[in-house]
């Protein structure tokens, strides 16, 4: 099991309490979708944030995720198909291409694509409109600056460039700020929300030093929304 997959699986049961920003992101993606698609694909669907927010009657929703633990929490019904699969792996797309979709959603997941270029190409081959939200490198900016490390995420410019190769999309860059009571809460949030995606960039001592020097009681997030 790869690092990212392990992290989401470990925190699958606490994810719902810690996904405040992901919830807002999914809400915005769904609210801004005006074409009431009937056949929906949700890539990196997790525990079903998108499925839970869709408020129009639809024919079918396929949710794909590589964490069985997250999929176990996804709403189930005769209209919902949950598929265990990895969007880094061509096999998932070979299976998905046999179906027609009216819209492909992906909320807060594609930042973890190993080769985003390749994954976006494969999504484009499904020939459907998209509603995507991808976390970008100014997420946890203060934290990375304080620790003197660079973000594991791609910049908004790089993601926009990669998207532009395969789609003609409207994009919007949104920053979110989350306030906490204490520094300890900030670090508990980072661990439990799965936002770190299993990438332990710092050792124990470095985290302790960072907690001492962290200058604010807030965390910032940067998300690129893209849709057509
Ligand atoms: C932050 S959660 C977002 C879940 C959901 N879309 C939401 O908005 O709450 C990221 C999800 O992406 C999934 N994920 C990460 N990398 C993946 C990959 N390579 N293939 C499939 N799913 C992946 C994780 O298992 C996790 O469920």
PDB file of C-alpha atoms and ligand atoms in Angstrom:
ATOM      1  CA  UNK A   1       0.000   0.000   0.000  1.00  0.00           C
ATOM      2  CA  UNK A   2       1.395   3.375  -0.972  1.00  0.00           C
ATOM      3  CA  UNK A   3       1.852   6.236   1.520  1.00  0.00           C
ATOM      4  CA  UNK A   4      -1.179   8.306   0.481  1.00  0.00           C
ATOM      5  CA  UNK A   5      -3.484   5.308   0.458  1.00  0.00           C
ATOM      6  CA  UNK A   6      -2.311   4.275   3.926  1.00  0.00           C
ATOM      7  CA  UNK A   7      -2.940   7.708   5.387  1.00  0.00           C
ATOM      8  CA  UNK A   8      -6.529   7.987   4.132  1.00  0.00           C
ATOM      9  CA  UNK A   9      -7.327   4.461   5.199  1.00  0.00           C
ATOM     10  CA  UNK A  10      -5.930   4.975   8.697  1.00  0.00           C
ATOM     11  CA  UNK A  11      -7.999   8.095   9.257  1.00  0.00           C
ATOM     12  CA  UNK A  12     -11.090   7.025   7.325  1.00  0.00           C
ATOM     13  CA  UNK A  13     -13.323   6.993  10.415  1.00  0.00           C
ATOM     14  CA  UNK A  14     -12.240  10.410  11.743  1.00  0.00           C
ATOM     15  CA  UNK A  15     -12.107  11.980   8.264  1.00  0.00           C
ATOM     16  CA  UNK A  16     -15.722  13.222   8.457  1.00  0.00           C
ATOM     17  CA  UNK A  17     -14.970  15.368  11.544  1.00  0.00           C
ATOM     18  CA  UNK A  18     -11.878  16.921  10.046  1.00  0.00           C
ATOM     19  CA  UNK A  19     -12.870  17.564   6.470  1.00  0.00           C
ATOM     20  CA  UNK A  20     -14.201  21.093   7.022  1.00  0.00           C
ATOM     21  CA  UNK A  21     -12.414  22.562   4.019  1.00  0.00           C
ATOM     22  CA  UNK A  22     -13.036  19.549   1.780  1.00  0.00           C
ATOM     23  CA  UNK A  23     -16.733  19.920   2.671  1.00  0.00           C
ATOM     24  CA  UNK A  24     -16.760  23.547   1.546  1.00  0.00           C
ATOM     25  CA  UNK A  25     -14.875  22.610  -1.614  1.00  0.00           C
ATOM     26  CA  UNK A  26     -17.359  19.856  -2.512  1.00  0.00           C
ATOM     27  CA  UNK A  27     -20.280  22.190  -1.704  1.00  0.00           C
ATOM     28  CA  UNK A  28     -18.943  24.815  -4.109  1.00  0.00           C
ATOM     29  CA  UNK A  29     -18.339  22.251  -6.885  1.00  0.00           C
ATOM     30  CA  UNK A  30     -21.874  20.883  -6.586  1.00  0.00           C
ATOM     31  CA  UNK A  31     -23.560  24.294  -6.194  1.00  0.00           C
ATOM     32  CA  UNK A  32     -21.867  25.599  -9.306  1.00  0.00           C
ATOM     33  CA  UNK A  33     -22.946  22.627 -11.391  1.00  0.00           C
ATOM     34  CA  UNK A  34     -26.067  23.846 -13.177  1.00  0.00           C
ATOM     35  CA  UNK A  35     -26.632  21.078 -15.735  1.00  0.00           C
ATOM     36  CA  UNK A  36     -28.030  18.439 -13.314  1.00  0.00           C
ATOM     37  CA  UNK A  37     -25.992  15.589 -14.857  1.00  0.00           C
ATOM     38  CA  UNK A  38     -27.694  12.193 -14.845  1.00  0.00           C
ATOM     39  CA  UNK A  39     -24.692   9.888 -15.118  1.00  0.00           C
ATOM     40  CA  UNK A  40     -21.974  11.027 -12.754  1.00  0.00           C
ATOM     41  CA  UNK A  41     -18.440   9.865 -12.094  1.00  0.00           C
ATOM     42  CA  UNK A  42     -16.692  10.972  -8.875  1.00  0.00           C
ATOM     43  CA  UNK A  43     -12.930  10.323  -8.900  1.00  0.00           C
ATOM     44  CA  UNK A  44     -11.353  10.037  -5.444  1.00  0.00           C
ATOM     45  CA  UNK A  45     -14.898  10.001  -4.038  1.00  0.00           C
ATOM     46  CA  UNK A  46     -13.803   9.092  -0.480  1.00  0.00           C
ATOM     47  CA  UNK A  47     -16.703   8.730   1.926  1.00  0.00           C
ATOM     48  CA  UNK A  48     -19.100  10.372  -0.540  1.00  0.00           C
ATOM     49  CA  UNK A  49     -18.987  14.115   0.177  1.00  0.00           C
ATOM     50  CA  UNK A  50     -20.067  14.829  -3.418  1.00  0.00           C
ATOM     51  CA  UNK A  51     -22.806  12.155  -3.434  1.00  0.00           C
ATOM     52  CA  UNK A  52     -24.204  13.546  -0.161  1.00  0.00           C
ATOM     53  CA  UNK A  53     -24.357  17.092  -1.530  1.00  0.00           C
ATOM     54  CA  UNK A  54     -26.002  16.372  -4.883  1.00  0.00           C
ATOM     55  CA  UNK A  55     -29.583  17.595  -4.581  1.00  0.00           C
ATOM     56  CA  UNK A  56     -31.021  16.712  -7.988  1.00  0.00           C
ATOM     57  CA  UNK A  57     -32.441  13.331  -8.960  1.00  0.00           C
ATOM     58  CA  UNK A  58     -29.885  11.435 -11.044  1.00  0.00           C
ATOM     59  CA  UNK A  59     -29.689   8.131 -12.847  1.00  0.00           C
ATOM     60  CA  UNK A  60     -26.345   6.775 -11.717  1.00  0.00           C
ATOM     61  CA  UNK A  61     -23.299   7.831  -9.723  1.00  0.00           C
ATOM     62  CA  UNK A  62     -20.042   5.899  -9.908  1.00  0.00           C
ATOM     63  CA  UNK A  63     -17.605   6.687  -7.104  1.00  0.00           C
ATOM     64  CA  UNK A  64     -14.016   5.521  -7.549  1.00  0.00           C
ATOM     65  CA  UNK A  65     -11.418   5.538  -4.795  1.00  0.00           C
ATOM     66  CA  UNK A  66      -8.357   3.446  -3.918  1.00  0.00           C
ATOM     67  CA  UNK A  67      -9.187   3.303  -0.213  1.00  0.00           C
ATOM     68  CA  UNK A  68     -11.568   0.454   0.641  1.00  0.00           C
ATOM     69  CA  UNK A  69     -12.058   2.023   4.089  1.00  0.00           C
ATOM     70  CA  UNK A  70     -13.257   5.303   2.574  1.00  0.00           C
ATOM     71  CA  UNK A  71     -15.510   3.490   0.097  1.00  0.00           C
ATOM     72  CA  UNK A  72     -17.043   1.530   2.981  1.00  0.00           C
ATOM     73  CA  UNK A  73     -18.347   4.869   4.328  1.00  0.00           C
ATOM     74  CA  UNK A  74     -19.753   5.981   0.961  1.00  0.00           C
ATOM     75  CA  UNK A  75     -23.573   6.120   0.710  1.00  0.00           C
ATOM     76  CA  UNK A  76     -24.943   3.052  -1.052  1.00  0.00           C
ATOM     77  CA  UNK A  77     -28.074   2.686  -3.160  1.00  0.00           C
ATOM     78  CA  UNK A  78     -29.196   1.006  -6.373  1.00  0.00           C
ATOM     79  CA  UNK A  79     -28.116   4.202  -8.205  1.00  0.00           C
ATOM     80  CA  UNK A  80     -24.638   4.265  -6.672  1.00  0.00           C
ATOM     81  CA  UNK A  81     -21.743   2.062  -7.786  1.00  0.00           C
ATOM     82  CA  UNK A  82     -18.572   2.145  -5.691  1.00  0.00           C
ATOM     83  CA  UNK A  83     -15.457   1.048  -7.516  1.00  0.00           C
ATOM     84  CA  UNK A  84     -12.122   0.315  -5.854  1.00  0.00           C
ATOM     85  CA  UNK A  85      -9.507   1.763  -8.185  1.00  0.00           C
ATOM     86  CA  UNK A  86      -6.436   3.949  -8.469  1.00  0.00           C
ATOM     87  CA  UNK A  87      -6.484   7.022 -10.717  1.00  0.00           C
ATOM     88  CA  UNK A  88      -2.736   6.576 -11.214  1.00  0.00           C
ATOM     89  CA  UNK A  89      -3.470   3.274 -12.876  1.00  0.00           C
ATOM     90  CA  UNK A  90      -4.627   2.924 -16.496  1.00  0.00           C
ATOM     91  CA  UNK A  91      -6.677  -0.126 -15.514  1.00  0.00           C
ATOM     92  CA  UNK A  92      -9.195   2.067 -13.698  1.00  0.00           C
ATOM     93  CA  UNK A  93      -9.758   4.153 -16.844  1.00  0.00           C
ATOM     94  CA  UNK A  94      -9.939   1.057 -19.053  1.00  0.00           C
ATOM     95  CA  UNK A  95     -12.856  -0.059 -16.885  1.00  0.00           C
ATOM     96  CA  UNK A  96     -14.472   3.399 -16.718  1.00  0.00           C
ATOM     97  CA  UNK A  97     -14.331   4.093 -20.448  1.00  0.00           C
ATOM     98  CA  UNK A  98     -17.001   1.468 -21.164  1.00  0.00           C
ATOM     99  CA  UNK A  99     -19.582   3.801 -19.591  1.00  0.00           C
ATOM    100  CA  UNK A 100     -20.847   7.221 -20.627  1.00  0.00           C
ATOM    101  CA  UNK A 101     -20.791  10.069 -18.095  1.00  0.00           C
ATOM    102  CA  UNK A 102     -22.579  13.420 -18.213  1.00  0.00           C
ATOM    103  CA  UNK A 103     -20.106  14.954 -15.763  1.00  0.00           C
ATOM    104  CA  UNK A 104     -16.959  13.942 -13.919  1.00  0.00           C
ATOM    105  CA  UNK A 105     -16.429  15.370 -10.440  1.00  0.00           C
ATOM    106  CA  UNK A 106     -13.219  15.201  -8.497  1.00  0.00           C
ATOM    107  CA  UNK A 107     -13.025  17.072  -5.197  1.00  0.00           C
ATOM    108  CA  UNK A 108      -9.827  17.470  -3.139  1.00  0.00           C
ATOM    109  CA  UNK A 109      -8.222  14.327  -4.583  1.00  0.00           C
ATOM    110  CA  UNK A 110      -6.280  14.934  -7.797  1.00  0.00           C
ATOM    111  CA  UNK A 111      -3.450  16.795  -6.029  1.00  0.00           C
ATOM    112  CA  UNK A 112      -2.294  13.290  -5.065  1.00  0.00           C
ATOM    113  CA  UNK A 113      -2.007  12.064  -8.665  1.00  0.00           C
ATOM    114  CA  UNK A 114       1.543  10.794  -9.171  1.00  0.00           C
ATOM    115  CA  UNK A 115       1.567  11.968 -12.779  1.00  0.00           C
ATOM    116  CA  UNK A 116      -1.196  14.574 -13.041  1.00  0.00           C
ATOM    117  CA  UNK A 117      -0.512  15.057 -16.748  1.00  0.00           C
ATOM    118  CA  UNK A 118      -1.257  11.383 -17.428  1.00  0.00           C
ATOM    119  CA  UNK A 119      -4.288  11.237 -15.126  1.00  0.00           C
ATOM    120  CA  UNK A 120      -5.787  14.365 -16.735  1.00  0.00           C
ATOM    121  CA  UNK A 121      -5.203  12.900 -20.174  1.00  0.00           C
ATOM    122  CA  UNK A 122      -7.049   9.756 -19.128  1.00  0.00           C
ATOM    123  CA  UNK A 123      -9.918  11.779 -17.681  1.00  0.00           C
ATOM    124  CA  UNK A 124     -10.145  13.716 -20.960  1.00  0.00           C
ATOM    125  CA  UNK A 125     -10.504  10.406 -22.842  1.00  0.00           C
ATOM    126  CA  UNK A 126     -13.789   9.801 -21.003  1.00  0.00           C
ATOM    127  CA  UNK A 127     -15.233  12.696 -23.061  1.00  0.00           C
ATOM    128  CA  UNK A 128     -17.386  14.323 -20.411  1.00  0.00           C
ATOM    129  CA  UNK A 129     -17.602  17.801 -18.860  1.00  0.00           C
ATOM    130  CA  UNK A 130     -15.620  18.087 -15.624  1.00  0.00           C
ATOM    131  CA  UNK A 131     -15.914  19.790 -12.234  1.00  0.00           C
ATOM    132  CA  UNK A 132     -12.535  19.547 -10.527  1.00  0.00           C
ATOM    133  CA  UNK A 133     -11.069  21.011  -7.353  1.00  0.00           C
ATOM    134  CA  UNK A 134      -7.351  20.497  -6.791  1.00  0.00           C
ATOM    135  CA  UNK A 135      -5.356  21.664  -3.754  1.00  0.00           C
ATOM    136  CA  UNK A 136      -2.314  23.699  -4.773  1.00  0.00           C
ATOM    137  CA  UNK A 137       1.018  24.709  -3.280  1.00  0.00           C
ATOM    138  CA  UNK A 138      -0.019  27.668  -1.129  1.00  0.00           C
ATOM    139  CA  UNK A 139      -1.938  25.213   1.061  1.00  0.00           C
ATOM    140  CA  UNK A 140      -0.204  25.328   4.494  1.00  0.00           C
ATOM    141  CA  UNK A 141       1.982  28.164   3.177  1.00  0.00           C
ATOM    142  CA  UNK A 142       2.930  29.567   6.623  1.00  0.00           C
ATOM    143  CA  UNK A 143       3.713  26.095   7.869  1.00  0.00           C
ATOM    144  CA  UNK A 144       6.014  25.334   4.964  1.00  0.00           C
ATOM    145  CA  UNK A 145       7.709  28.748   5.258  1.00  0.00           C
ATOM    146  CA  UNK A 146       8.233  28.350   9.011  1.00  0.00           C
ATOM    147  CA  UNK A 147       9.710  24.875   8.533  1.00  0.00           C
ATOM    148  CA  UNK A 148      11.810  26.007   5.562  1.00  0.00           C
ATOM    149  CA  UNK A 149      10.449  23.278   3.298  1.00  0.00           C
ATOM    150  CA  UNK A 150       8.744  23.424  -0.051  1.00  0.00           C
ATOM    151  CA  UNK A 151       5.171  22.305  -0.598  1.00  0.00           C
ATOM    152  CA  UNK A 152       4.623  18.736  -1.805  1.00  0.00           C
ATOM    153  CA  UNK A 153       1.792  20.115  -3.969  1.00  0.00           C
ATOM    154  CA  UNK A 154       1.975  21.555  -7.481  1.00  0.00           C
ATOM    155  CA  UNK A 155       1.547  25.301  -7.947  1.00  0.00           C
ATOM    156  CA  UNK A 156      -1.720  26.715  -9.286  1.00  0.00           C
ATOM    157  CA  UNK A 157       0.139  27.784 -12.454  1.00  0.00           C
ATOM    158  CA  UNK A 158       1.439  24.281 -13.068  1.00  0.00           C
ATOM    159  CA  UNK A 159      -1.979  22.687 -12.508  1.00  0.00           C
ATOM    160  CA  UNK A 160      -3.624  25.309 -14.793  1.00  0.00           C
ATOM    161  CA  UNK A 161      -1.055  24.557 -17.490  1.00  0.00           C
ATOM    162  CA  UNK A 162      -1.630  20.792 -17.257  1.00  0.00           C
ATOM    163  CA  UNK A 163      -5.413  21.243 -17.360  1.00  0.00           C
ATOM    164  CA  UNK A 164      -5.110  23.556 -20.381  1.00  0.00           C
ATOM    165  CA  UNK A 165      -3.472  20.775 -22.385  1.00  0.00           C
ATOM    166  CA  UNK A 166      -6.606  18.626 -22.377  1.00  0.00           C
ATOM    167  CA  UNK A 167      -9.575  20.847 -21.521  1.00  0.00           C
ATOM    168  CA  UNK A 168     -11.023  24.297 -22.126  1.00  0.00           C
ATOM    169  CA  UNK A 169     -12.082  25.201 -18.612  1.00  0.00           C
ATOM    170  CA  UNK A 170     -13.077  28.154 -16.482  1.00  0.00           C
ATOM    171  CA  UNK A 171     -10.749  28.253 -13.507  1.00  0.00           C
ATOM    172  CA  UNK A 172     -10.932  30.002 -10.152  1.00  0.00           C
ATOM    173  CA  UNK A 173      -8.305  30.037  -7.412  1.00  0.00           C
ATOM    174  CA  UNK A 174      -9.804  30.137  -3.926  1.00  0.00           C
ATOM    175  CA  UNK A 175      -8.024  30.593  -0.598  1.00  0.00           C
ATOM    176  CA  UNK A 176      -9.508  29.336   2.649  1.00  0.00           C
ATOM    177  CA  UNK A 177      -8.368  30.134   6.162  1.00  0.00           C
ATOM    178  CA  UNK A 178      -9.181  27.939   9.145  1.00  0.00           C
ATOM    179  CA  UNK A 179      -8.833  29.331  12.691  1.00  0.00           C
ATOM    180  CA  UNK A 180      -7.894  27.114  15.645  1.00  0.00           C
ATOM    181  CA  UNK A 181      -7.831  27.496  19.440  1.00  0.00           C
ATOM    182  CA  UNK A 182      -4.283  26.226  19.794  1.00  0.00           C
ATOM    183  CA  UNK A 183      -1.194  25.128  17.892  1.00  0.00           C
ATOM    184  CA  UNK A 184      -1.815  21.543  19.087  1.00  0.00           C
ATOM    185  CA  UNK A 185      -5.214  21.620  17.357  1.00  0.00           C
ATOM    186  CA  UNK A 186      -3.581  22.745  14.124  1.00  0.00           C
ATOM    187  CA  UNK A 187      -1.241  19.791  14.100  1.00  0.00           C
ATOM    188  CA  UNK A 188      -3.987  17.334  15.097  1.00  0.00           C
ATOM    189  CA  UNK A 189      -6.061  18.688  12.190  1.00  0.00           C
ATOM    190  CA  UNK A 190      -3.217  18.225   9.708  1.00  0.00           C
ATOM    191  CA  UNK A 191      -2.750  14.636  10.845  1.00  0.00           C
ATOM    192  CA  UNK A 192      -6.406  13.611  10.973  1.00  0.00           C
ATOM    193  CA  UNK A 193      -7.785  15.447   7.939  1.00  0.00           C
ATOM    194  CA  UNK A 194      -5.664  13.448   5.514  1.00  0.00           C
ATOM    195  CA  UNK A 195      -4.598  16.707   3.861  1.00  0.00           C
ATOM    196  CA  UNK A 196      -0.955  15.735   4.336  1.00  0.00           C
ATOM    197  CA  UNK A 197      -1.614  12.655   2.183  1.00  0.00           C
ATOM    198  CA  UNK A 198       0.824  10.507   4.115  1.00  0.00           C
ATOM    199  CA  UNK A 199       3.816  12.602   3.208  1.00  0.00           C
ATOM    200  CA  UNK A 200       5.698  12.948   6.469  1.00  0.00           C
ATOM    201  CA  UNK A 201       8.011  15.733   5.434  1.00  0.00           C
ATOM    202  CA  UNK A 202       9.241  16.375   8.971  1.00  0.00           C
ATOM    203  CA  UNK A 203      10.627  14.237  11.758  1.00  0.00           C
ATOM    204  CA  UNK A 204       9.361  14.329  15.376  1.00  0.00           C
ATOM    205  CA  UNK A 205      11.920  16.912  16.585  1.00  0.00           C
ATOM    206  CA  UNK A 206      11.275  19.133  13.579  1.00  0.00           C
ATOM    207  CA  UNK A 207       7.522  19.042  14.262  1.00  0.00           C
ATOM    208  CA  UNK A 208       8.134  20.038  17.917  1.00  0.00           C
ATOM    209  CA  UNK A 209      10.336  22.974  16.825  1.00  0.00           C
ATOM    210  CA  UNK A 210       7.775  23.963  14.219  1.00  0.00           C
ATOM    211  CA  UNK A 211       4.980  23.938  16.805  1.00  0.00           C
ATOM    212  CA  UNK A 212       7.055  26.274  18.990  1.00  0.00           C
ATOM    213  CA  UNK A 213       7.764  28.708  16.148  1.00  0.00           C
ATOM    214  CA  UNK A 214       4.492  28.588  14.232  1.00  0.00           C
ATOM    215  CA  UNK A 215       3.420  32.270  14.167  1.00  0.00           C
ATOM    216  CA  UNK A 216      -0.391  32.087  13.842  1.00  0.00           C
ATOM    217  CA  UNK A 217      -3.345  30.001  14.990  1.00  0.00           C
ATOM    218  CA  UNK A 218      -4.630  29.483  11.509  1.00  0.00           C
ATOM    219  CA  UNK A 219      -4.025  27.304   8.479  1.00  0.00           C
ATOM    220  CA  UNK A 220      -4.406  28.440   4.910  1.00  0.00           C
ATOM    221  CA  UNK A 221      -5.550  26.367   1.947  1.00  0.00           C
ATOM    222  CA  UNK A 222      -5.395  27.137  -1.754  1.00  0.00           C
ATOM    223  CA  UNK A 223      -7.693  25.309  -4.153  1.00  0.00           C
ATOM    224  CA  UNK A 224      -7.938  25.542  -7.923  1.00  0.00           C
ATOM    225  CA  UNK A 225     -11.503  25.021  -9.203  1.00  0.00           C
ATOM    226  CA  UNK A 226     -11.857  24.109 -12.850  1.00  0.00           C
ATOM    227  CA  UNK A 227     -15.028  23.320 -14.794  1.00  0.00           C
ATOM    228  CA  UNK A 228     -16.599  23.422 -18.228  1.00  0.00           C
TER     229      UNK A 228
HETATM  230  C1  LIG B   1      -9.228  14.522   0.786  1.00  0.00           C
HETATM  231  S1  LIG B   1     -10.100  13.099   0.305  1.00  0.00           S
HETATM  232  C2  LIG B   1     -11.455  13.753  -0.629  1.00  0.00           C
HETATM  233  C3  LIG B   1     -12.617  12.803  -0.660  1.00  0.00           C
HETATM  234  C4  LIG B   1     -13.889  13.358  -1.284  1.00  0.00           C
HETATM  235  N1  LIG B   1     -13.741  13.605  -2.715  1.00  0.00           N
HETATM  236  C5  LIG B   1     -14.298  14.632  -0.583  1.00  0.00           C
HETATM  237  O1  LIG B   1     -14.481  15.655  -1.255  1.00  0.00           O
HETATM  238  O2  LIG B   1     -14.449  14.597   0.657  1.00  0.00           O
HETATM  239  C6  LIG B   1      -9.060  12.431  -0.974  1.00  0.00           C
HETATM  240  C7  LIG B   1      -9.540  11.068  -1.471  1.00  0.00           C
HETATM  241  O3  LIG B   1      -8.759  10.740  -2.628  1.00  0.00           O
HETATM  242  C8  LIG B   1      -8.479   9.363  -2.567  1.00  0.00           C
HETATM  243  N2  LIG B   1      -7.300   9.130  -3.406  1.00  0.00           N
HETATM  244  C9  LIG B   1      -6.053   9.668  -3.263  1.00  0.00           C
HETATM  245  N3  LIG B   1      -5.236   9.206  -4.232  1.00  0.00           N
HETATM  246  C10 LIG B   1      -5.999   8.369  -5.005  1.00  0.00           C
HETATM  247  C11 LIG B   1      -5.718   7.572  -6.160  1.00  0.00           C
HETATM  248  N4  LIG B   1      -4.495   7.523  -6.678  1.00  0.00           N
HETATM  249  N5  LIG B   1      -6.721   6.846  -6.717  1.00  0.00           N
HETATM  250  C12 LIG B   1      -7.978   6.855  -6.164  1.00  0.00           C
HETATM  251  N6  LIG B   1      -8.298   7.587  -5.056  1.00  0.00           N
HETATM  252  C13 LIG B   1      -7.318   8.328  -4.492  1.00  0.00           C
HETATM  253  C14 LIG B   1      -8.267   9.080  -1.092  1.00  0.00           C
HETATM  254  O4  LIG B   1      -8.406   7.706  -0.779  1.00  0.00           O
HETATM  255  C15 LIG B   1      -9.353   9.946  -0.477  1.00  0.00           C
HETATM  256  O5  LIG B   1     -10.562   9.251  -0.322  1.00  0.00           O
END
